[in-house]
Tab-separated table of C-alpha atoms in Angstrom:
chain	number	residue	atom	x	y	z
A	1	MET	CA	158.237	95.744	89.654
A	2	SER	CA	161.266	97.796	90.430
A	3	PRO	CA	161.003	100.518	93.081
A	4	HIS	CA	160.347	104.018	91.830
A	5	ASN	CA	162.875	106.761	92.378
A	6	ASP	CA	162.017	109.937	90.533
A	7	ALA	CA	165.326	111.728	91.003
A	8	PRO	CA	165.753	115.514	91.228
A	9	SER	CA	165.867	117.547	88.071
A	10	PRO	CA	169.289	118.020	86.488
A	11	ALA	CA	170.587	121.563	86.537
A	12	GLY	CA	171.900	123.247	83.423
A	13	SER	CA	172.968	121.766	80.145
A	14	PHE	CA	175.218	118.727	79.953
A	15	THR	CA	175.764	118.648	76.210
A	16	HIS	CA	178.285	121.443	75.789
A	17	GLY	CA	181.197	120.427	73.595
A	18	PHE	CA	179.489	117.473	71.921
A	19	ASN	CA	179.766	117.564	68.138
A	20	MET	CA	179.058	113.993	67.144
A	21	ALA	CA	178.412	113.215	63.510
A	22	PHE	CA	175.147	111.658	62.431
A	23	ARG	CA	174.294	110.267	59.036
A	24	PRO	CA	170.515	110.422	58.570
A	25	THR	CA	168.427	107.624	57.167
A	26	ALA	CA	164.994	107.538	55.633
A	27	SER	CA	163.418	106.601	58.961
A	28	SER	CA	165.191	109.131	61.118
A	29	GLY	CA	163.926	112.376	59.634
A	30	LEU	CA	167.272	114.053	60.351
A	31	ARG	CA	168.355	114.682	56.793
A	32	ASN	CA	169.770	118.106	57.545
A	33	PHE	CA	172.431	116.855	59.941
A	34	SER	CA	175.971	117.123	58.600
A	35	SER	CA	178.644	114.464	59.009
A	36	ASN	CA	181.724	115.197	61.039
A	37	SER	CA	184.531	112.961	59.832
A	38	ASN	CA	186.676	113.971	62.812
A	39	SER	CA	184.281	112.563	65.394
A	40	ILE	CA	185.781	109.902	67.633
A	41	TYR	CA	182.659	107.874	66.813
A	42	SER	CA	182.832	108.291	63.031
A	43	GLU	CA	182.182	105.274	60.881
A	44	SER	CA	185.644	103.984	60.107
A	45	PRO	CA	186.758	103.133	63.665
A	46	LEU	CA	183.537	101.177	64.210
A	47	ASN	CA	183.802	98.953	61.170
A	48	GLY	CA	185.954	96.418	62.964
A	49	SER	CA	185.547	92.713	63.449
A	50	LEU	CA	182.375	92.974	65.533
A	51	SER	CA	180.366	94.887	62.960
A	52	SER	CA	181.761	92.948	60.007
A	53	SER	CA	181.200	89.531	61.533
A	54	PHE	CA	177.680	89.383	60.174
A	55	SER	CA	176.576	89.679	56.588
A	56	SER	CA	174.711	86.666	55.286
A	57	ASN	CA	171.480	87.469	57.094
A	58	SER	CA	171.631	91.234	56.642
A	59	LEU	CA	168.922	93.012	54.724
A	60	ASP	CA	169.651	95.506	52.008
A	61	VAL	CA	169.294	99.025	53.404
A	62	ASP	CA	166.788	99.752	50.625
A	63	ASP	CA	164.334	97.653	52.651
A	64	HIS	CA	164.070	100.476	55.165
A	65	MET	CA	160.684	102.038	54.610
A	66	SER	CA	159.100	104.529	56.965
A	67	ARG	CA	157.497	102.680	59.863
A	68	PRO	CA	156.216	105.242	62.406
A	69	LEU	CA	155.795	104.327	66.064
A	70	VAL	CA	152.051	104.529	66.645
A	71	PRO	CA	150.133	103.816	69.871
A	72	GLY	CA	149.464	100.174	70.624
A	73	VAL	CA	150.895	96.940	71.954
A	74	TYR	CA	154.564	96.217	71.251
A	75	VAL	CA	156.050	92.820	72.073
A	76	PRO	CA	159.658	92.167	73.170
A	77	THR	CA	159.934	88.778	71.538
A	78	VAL	CA	161.376	85.725	73.207
A	79	CYS	CA	164.494	84.219	71.639
A	80	PHE	CA	164.310	80.509	70.880
A	81	PHE	CA	167.109	77.944	71.029
A	82	ASP	CA	167.648	74.321	70.119
A	83	PRO	CA	167.094	72.406	73.393
A	84	VAL	CA	170.265	70.342	72.911
A	85	THR	CA	172.805	72.555	71.157
A	86	GLU	CA	171.427	75.953	72.284
A	87	ASP	CA	171.879	77.184	68.705
A	88	LEU	CA	169.353	79.748	67.499
A	89	ASP	CA	166.056	78.218	66.420
A	90	LYS	CA	165.403	80.513	63.468
A	91	GLU	CA	162.277	78.681	62.359
A	92	THR	CA	160.528	79.258	65.685
A	93	ILE	CA	161.803	82.845	65.852
A	94	ALA	CA	160.142	83.454	62.474
A	95	THR	CA	156.851	81.652	63.173
A	96	HIS	CA	156.450	83.343	66.564
A	97	ALA	CA	156.935	86.790	65.005
A	98	VAL	CA	154.295	86.065	62.372
A	99	ARG	CA	151.892	84.659	64.976
A	100	LEU	CA	152.079	87.906	66.941
A	101	ALA	CA	151.654	90.014	63.808
A	102	GLN	CA	148.594	88.035	62.750
A	103	VAL	CA	146.981	88.679	66.130
A	104	GLY	CA	147.322	92.415	65.511
A	105	VAL	CA	150.135	93.703	67.713
A	106	THR	CA	151.613	97.044	66.721
A	107	GLY	CA	155.312	96.214	66.628
A	108	LEU	CA	157.986	93.788	67.763
A	109	THR	CA	161.230	94.200	69.667
A	110	THR	CA	164.234	91.922	69.357
A	111	GLN	CA	167.132	91.840	71.824
A	112	GLY	CA	165.029	92.986	74.767
A	113	SER	CA	165.208	91.449	78.228
A	114	ASN	CA	162.929	88.631	77.044
A	115	GLY	CA	165.141	88.157	74.005
A	116	GLU	CA	168.201	87.190	76.080
A	117	ALA	CA	170.375	89.715	74.258
A	118	VAL	CA	173.059	89.344	76.928
A	119	HIS	CA	173.423	85.684	75.886
A	120	LEU	CA	173.929	86.419	72.176
A	121	THR	CA	176.936	87.311	70.082
A	122	HIS	CA	176.809	90.343	67.793
A	123	ALA	CA	176.255	88.037	64.808
A	124	GLU	CA	173.452	86.151	66.557
A	125	ARG	CA	171.723	89.389	67.480
A	126	GLN	CA	171.671	90.395	63.837
A	127	THR	CA	170.458	86.942	62.800
A	128	VAL	CA	167.486	87.224	65.165
A	129	THR	CA	166.563	90.706	63.910
A	130	ALA	CA	167.028	89.816	60.237
A	131	THR	CA	165.000	86.623	60.657
A	132	THR	CA	162.198	88.584	62.327
A	133	ARG	CA	162.164	91.304	59.682
A	134	SER	CA	162.264	88.808	56.820
A	135	ALA	CA	159.447	86.721	58.315
A	136	LEU	CA	157.238	89.777	58.754
A	137	ASN	CA	157.890	90.953	55.212
A	138	SER	CA	157.189	87.527	53.735
A	139	ALA	CA	153.915	87.232	55.671
A	140	GLY	CA	152.605	90.595	54.492
A	141	PHE	CA	153.587	92.688	57.519
A	142	SER	CA	156.294	94.827	55.965
A	143	HIS	CA	154.662	97.880	57.570
A	144	MET	CA	155.300	96.612	61.119
A	145	PRO	CA	158.179	98.335	62.940
A	146	VAL	CA	160.940	96.310	64.573
A	147	LEU	CA	162.713	97.810	67.564
A	148	VAL	CA	166.082	96.353	68.506
A	149	GLY	CA	167.722	96.315	71.922
A	150	CYS	CA	171.072	98.073	71.499
A	151	GLY	CA	172.203	98.791	75.044
A	152	ALA	CA	175.876	98.484	75.964
A	153	GLN	CA	178.193	100.015	78.542
A	154	SER	CA	180.198	102.253	76.203
A	155	VAL	CA	179.112	104.826	73.660
A	156	ARG	CA	181.244	103.057	71.068
A	157	GLU	CA	179.686	99.595	71.385
A	158	THR	CA	176.177	101.001	71.663
A	159	ILE	CA	176.668	102.776	68.331
A	160	ILE	CA	177.973	99.521	66.840
A	161	HIS	CA	174.794	97.767	68.014
A	162	CYS	CA	172.653	100.520	66.467
A	163	ARG	CA	174.433	100.253	63.130
A	164	GLU	CA	174.207	96.476	63.135
A	165	ALA	CA	170.514	96.699	64.025
A	166	TYR	CA	169.948	98.952	61.033
A	167	THR	CA	171.843	96.580	58.734
A	168	ALA	CA	169.724	93.663	59.952
A	169	GLY	CA	166.449	95.479	59.248
A	170	GLY	CA	165.710	97.188	62.558
A	171	ASP	CA	163.819	100.472	62.557
A	172	TYR	CA	164.493	101.782	66.085
A	173	ALA	CA	167.091	101.177	68.791
A	174	LEU	CA	165.923	100.470	72.342
A	175	VAL	CA	168.749	101.702	74.568
A	176	LEU	CA	169.365	101.231	78.296
A	177	PRO	CA	171.521	103.751	80.150
A	178	PRO	CA	175.004	102.474	81.032
A	179	ALA	CA	175.378	101.596	84.699
A	180	TYR	CA	178.524	99.575	85.367
A	181	TYR	CA	180.569	102.670	86.231
A	182	ALA	CA	177.611	104.709	87.481
A	183	PRO	CA	179.334	105.690	90.770
A	184	LEU	CA	181.959	107.496	88.687
A	185	PHE	CA	179.495	109.400	86.495
A	186	SER	CA	179.122	113.179	86.571
A	187	PRO	CA	176.446	114.437	88.994
A	188	SER	CA	172.855	115.291	88.072
A	189	ALA	CA	172.765	112.654	85.322
A	190	ALA	CA	175.226	114.596	83.158
A	191	SER	CA	177.105	111.479	82.004
A	192	VAL	CA	173.890	109.656	81.136
A	193	ILE	CA	172.565	112.588	79.126
A	194	GLU	CA	175.861	112.889	77.270
A	195	PHE	CA	175.757	109.146	76.583
A	196	PHE	CA	172.309	109.279	74.969
A	197	HIS	CA	173.154	112.397	72.962
A	198	ALA	CA	176.379	110.866	71.657
A	199	VAL	CA	174.629	107.645	70.623
A	200	ALA	CA	171.656	109.460	69.087
A	201	ASP	CA	173.975	111.692	67.065
A	202	GLN	CA	175.652	108.650	65.498
A	203	SER	CA	172.859	106.081	65.265
A	204	PRO	CA	171.372	105.491	61.802
A	205	ILE	CA	168.040	104.663	63.451
A	206	PRO	CA	166.085	106.652	66.065
A	207	LEU	CA	166.431	105.793	69.753
A	208	VAL	CA	163.812	104.732	72.281
A	209	ILE	CA	165.019	105.165	75.870
A	210	TYR	CA	164.686	102.046	78.012
A	211	ASN	CA	164.168	102.930	81.680
A	212	TYR	CA	164.477	99.638	83.542
A	213	PRO	CA	166.110	100.094	86.959
A	214	GLY	CA	166.207	96.356	87.595
A	215	ALA	CA	168.572	95.818	84.664
A	216	VAL	CA	170.957	98.700	85.396
A	217	SER	CA	171.849	98.440	89.085
A	218	GLY	CA	168.818	100.426	90.187
A	219	MET	CA	169.459	103.478	87.972
A	220	ASP	CA	166.063	105.121	87.476
A	221	LEU	CA	165.964	108.031	85.044
A	222	SER	CA	163.802	110.881	86.306
A	223	SER	CA	161.053	112.465	84.275
A	224	ASP	CA	163.187	115.605	84.002
A	225	VAL	CA	166.075	113.693	82.410
A	226	ILE	CA	163.786	111.861	79.974
A	227	ILE	CA	162.004	115.094	79.023
A	228	GLN	CA	165.360	116.739	78.372
A	229	LEU	CA	166.460	113.811	76.210
A	230	SER	CA	163.171	113.873	74.279
A	231	ALA	CA	164.211	117.175	72.718
A	232	HIS	CA	166.886	115.408	70.667
A	233	PRO	CA	165.536	114.891	67.132
A	234	ASN	CA	166.766	111.290	67.011
A	235	ILE	CA	165.272	110.220	70.362
A	236	VAL	CA	161.630	109.378	69.733
A	237	GLY	CA	160.228	107.504	72.715
A	238	VAL	CA	160.654	105.800	76.062
A	239	LYS	CA	159.771	102.457	77.610
A	240	LEU	CA	159.033	102.803	81.329
A	241	THR	CA	159.591	99.498	83.091
A	242	CYS	CA	160.025	101.420	86.332
A	243	GLY	CA	156.247	101.220	86.743
A	244	ASN	CA	155.968	104.877	87.738
A	245	THR	CA	152.746	106.174	86.198
A	246	GLY	CA	153.290	109.636	87.679
A	247	LYS	CA	156.539	109.840	85.755
A	248	LEU	CA	154.714	108.607	82.646
A	249	ASN	CA	152.078	111.321	82.992
A	250	ARG	CA	154.673	114.073	83.354
A	251	ILE	CA	156.568	112.894	80.281
A	252	VAL	CA	153.446	112.675	78.135
A	253	ALA	CA	152.301	116.139	79.206
A	254	ALA	CA	155.700	117.676	78.475
A	255	THR	CA	156.215	116.057	75.072
A	256	LYS	CA	152.808	116.405	73.427
A	257	SER	CA	154.076	119.054	71.028
A	258	ALA	CA	157.815	118.622	71.510
A	259	LYS	CA	158.622	117.836	67.877
A	260	PRO	CA	156.883	117.286	64.523
A	261	GLN	CA	154.826	114.124	64.212
A	262	SER	CA	156.089	111.521	61.721
A	263	SER	CA	152.515	110.634	60.770
A	264	SER	CA	148.966	111.623	61.635
A	265	THR	CA	148.669	108.719	64.071
A	266	ALA	CA	152.141	108.780	65.626
A	267	PRO	CA	152.667	110.910	68.755
A	268	PRO	CA	155.634	113.329	68.783
A	269	PHE	CA	157.238	111.208	71.523
A	270	LEU	CA	156.022	107.662	72.173
A	271	VAL	CA	155.573	106.836	75.871
A	272	LEU	CA	155.037	103.158	76.642
A	273	GLY	CA	154.449	101.286	79.866
A	274	GLY	CA	157.013	98.527	80.243
A	275	SER	CA	154.852	95.867	81.845
A	276	ALA	CA	151.400	94.487	81.085
A	277	ASP	CA	150.270	94.685	84.700
A	278	PHE	CA	149.784	98.449	84.438
A	279	THR	CA	148.458	98.707	80.875
A	280	LEU	CA	145.213	100.428	81.816
A	281	GLN	CA	146.938	102.668	84.334
A	282	SER	CA	149.383	103.759	81.614
A	283	LEU	CA	146.547	104.577	79.224
A	284	ILE	CA	144.657	106.576	81.827
A	285	GLY	CA	147.856	108.499	82.548
A	286	GLY	CA	148.105	109.480	78.883
A	287	GLY	CA	150.508	106.746	77.765
A	288	HIS	CA	150.386	105.391	74.241
A	289	GLY	CA	150.418	101.686	75.043
A	290	ILE	CA	152.824	99.050	76.309
A	291	LEU	CA	155.977	97.184	75.370
A	292	ALA	CA	155.487	94.127	77.524
A	293	GLY	CA	156.851	90.584	77.627
A	294	LEU	CA	153.543	89.054	78.712
A	295	ALA	CA	152.221	89.744	75.214
A	296	ASN	CA	154.346	86.811	74.017
A	297	ILE	CA	151.801	84.595	75.790
A	298	ALA	CA	148.639	86.724	75.751
A	299	PRO	CA	148.728	89.362	72.996
A	300	LYS	CA	144.950	89.352	72.502
A	301	SER	CA	144.334	90.109	76.170
A	302	CYS	CA	146.699	93.083	76.074
A	303	LEU	CA	145.077	94.343	72.876
A	304	GLU	CA	141.631	93.938	74.409
A	305	ILE	CA	142.471	96.348	77.231
A	306	LEU	CA	143.440	98.989	74.662
A	307	ARG	CA	140.313	98.373	72.606
A	308	LEU	CA	137.959	98.658	75.556
A	309	TYR	CA	139.682	101.760	76.893
A	310	ARG	CA	139.540	103.482	73.500
A	311	GLU	CA	135.823	102.700	73.318
A	312	GLY	CA	135.263	104.273	76.722
A	313	LYS	CA	134.499	100.943	78.409
A	314	VAL	CA	136.818	101.504	81.328
A	315	SER	CA	135.068	99.191	83.804
A	316	GLU	CA	135.256	96.326	81.296
A	317	ALA	CA	138.883	97.129	80.591
A	318	GLN	CA	139.557	97.023	84.326
A	319	LYS	CA	138.195	93.482	84.549
A	320	ILE	CA	140.537	92.339	81.793
A	321	GLN	CA	143.394	94.225	83.451
A	322	GLU	CA	142.844	92.312	86.682
A	323	VAL	CA	143.332	88.984	84.890
A	324	VAL	CA	146.332	90.283	82.973
A	325	ALA	CA	147.942	91.610	86.151
A	326	ARG	CA	147.539	88.258	87.918
A	327	GLY	CA	149.064	86.445	84.969
A	328	ASP	CA	151.867	88.967	84.709
A	329	TRP	CA	152.786	88.327	88.322
A	330	THR	CA	153.805	84.803	87.326
A	331	ALA	CA	155.957	86.217	84.533
A	332	ILE	CA	157.483	88.820	86.845
A	333	GLN	CA	158.322	86.271	89.540
A	334	GLY	CA	160.017	83.815	87.196
A	335	GLY	CA	161.272	86.195	84.525
A	336	ILE	CA	162.158	84.734	81.158
A	337	VAL	CA	162.335	81.234	82.690
A	338	SER	CA	158.662	81.242	83.734
A	339	THR	CA	157.592	83.034	80.559
A	340	LYS	CA	159.158	80.330	78.401
A	341	ALA	CA	157.755	77.610	80.660
A	342	GLY	CA	154.294	79.134	80.334
A	343	MET	CA	154.605	79.306	76.564
A	344	GLU	CA	155.730	75.688	76.448
A	345	SER	CA	152.805	74.590	78.621
A	346	TRP	CA	150.049	76.541	76.916
A	347	LEU	CA	151.297	77.251	73.394
A	348	GLY	CA	153.335	74.134	72.778
A	349	TYR	CA	156.610	75.943	72.187
A	350	GLY	CA	158.953	78.122	74.194
A	351	GLY	CA	161.827	75.904	75.185
A	352	TYR	CA	164.514	76.981	77.602
A	353	GLY	CA	166.805	79.895	78.177
A	354	ARG	CA	170.479	79.702	77.304
A	355	SER	CA	172.959	78.611	79.942
A	356	PRO	CA	173.491	79.564	82.688
A	357	LEU	CA	169.738	80.133	83.026
A	358	PRO	CA	168.327	77.086	84.840
A	359	ARG	CA	165.788	74.787	83.308
A	360	PRO	CA	162.652	74.659	85.448
A	361	THR	CA	161.942	71.628	87.559
A	362	ASP	CA	158.722	69.690	87.034
A	363	ASP	CA	157.257	71.338	90.133
A	364	GLN	CA	158.172	74.815	88.869
A	365	SER	CA	156.731	74.138	85.430
A	366	ALA	CA	153.494	72.901	86.977
A	367	ARG	CA	153.277	75.928	89.272
A	368	TRP	CA	153.931	78.399	86.461
A	369	LYS	CA	151.466	76.635	84.183
A	370	GLU	CA	148.833	77.088	86.864
A	371	GLY	CA	149.840	80.740	87.282
A	372	PHE	CA	149.027	81.408	83.633
A	373	ARG	CA	145.864	79.282	83.525
A	374	GLU	CA	143.340	82.070	84.065
A	375	LEU	CA	145.112	84.355	81.596
A	376	TYR	CA	145.320	81.701	78.906
A	377	ALA	CA	141.606	80.923	79.302
A	378	LEU	CA	140.908	84.607	78.710
A	379	GLU	CA	143.239	84.610	75.711
A	380	LYS	CA	141.461	81.619	74.164
A	381	SER	CA	138.080	83.306	74.618
A	382	LEU	CA	139.040	86.401	72.598
């Protein structure tokens, strides 16, 4: 897990002067926002070659039904490639999504860290999302929300990703803060807050903040910054891969009644733990569930912790959590390489990451298989 660094609260408002246009969609709930055609992020400048490079796999926007973010287990799906050509393996992408849905997970995420988004072109990203959405719909899971990783270093490209995610059938955009030029940013997180506000104003789908210090040069958004961002009507949740349950508790407490609920079961602001090894801790702290890569291998085990906790069987949930945490340590140590190796060993599919990710040696594969053994035995027993 990444180290925790709950930074000081920002002082004052950092949104003065922002007047970004936003065109609401059925899922956003922001139908009263007006469009500003003079915005530097208005639609026409963004409809360049990147956003137009994909069309054949896009879904008609009429497919966008309301899919609220409810508490539960969300899975950042692995991306699959042909072992020789490294082309997208759309068949496995589709069957894996349906397998997870049939087990009972709450939602899926494409283009997350486990989805190797940084290895994909814009067109490939949309193909993965469209394939996932289409597979879910065809299998009877049209109600299941699909979150899409849309992080980029500029406001402009992040908005492009959000619009492409919407076109491909995504319901929510999972967005990392930009970090490449972080030393040049305004103090007290002003630049980061302005970034999220600008993207949220222009995104056709609601945003979920992705706080993952390990992926953004150690940048760790404080609870104060996240609480401030939660007030935006098009920012609806956060994934906390920082592992800071104190931060999680503060955010939950501050956002319980921050905005109208989209459904009777959806919280006003969804707060998810970002790793399976602190699922129970997140729930005890008031969190609404997890968005965790380990659920690619062991979704039933993750769901079982939630079930037991909701039934008040905390000691039983703790026993399951211990097994999950040990298995997650293997995934954490080897990242997507060990996760795919574990899937290949125990599920019969998984394959390899795209170059330049290394392919595991026989010794590594054997070690990672053993690291997941206890967890997979638990998974098979459920």
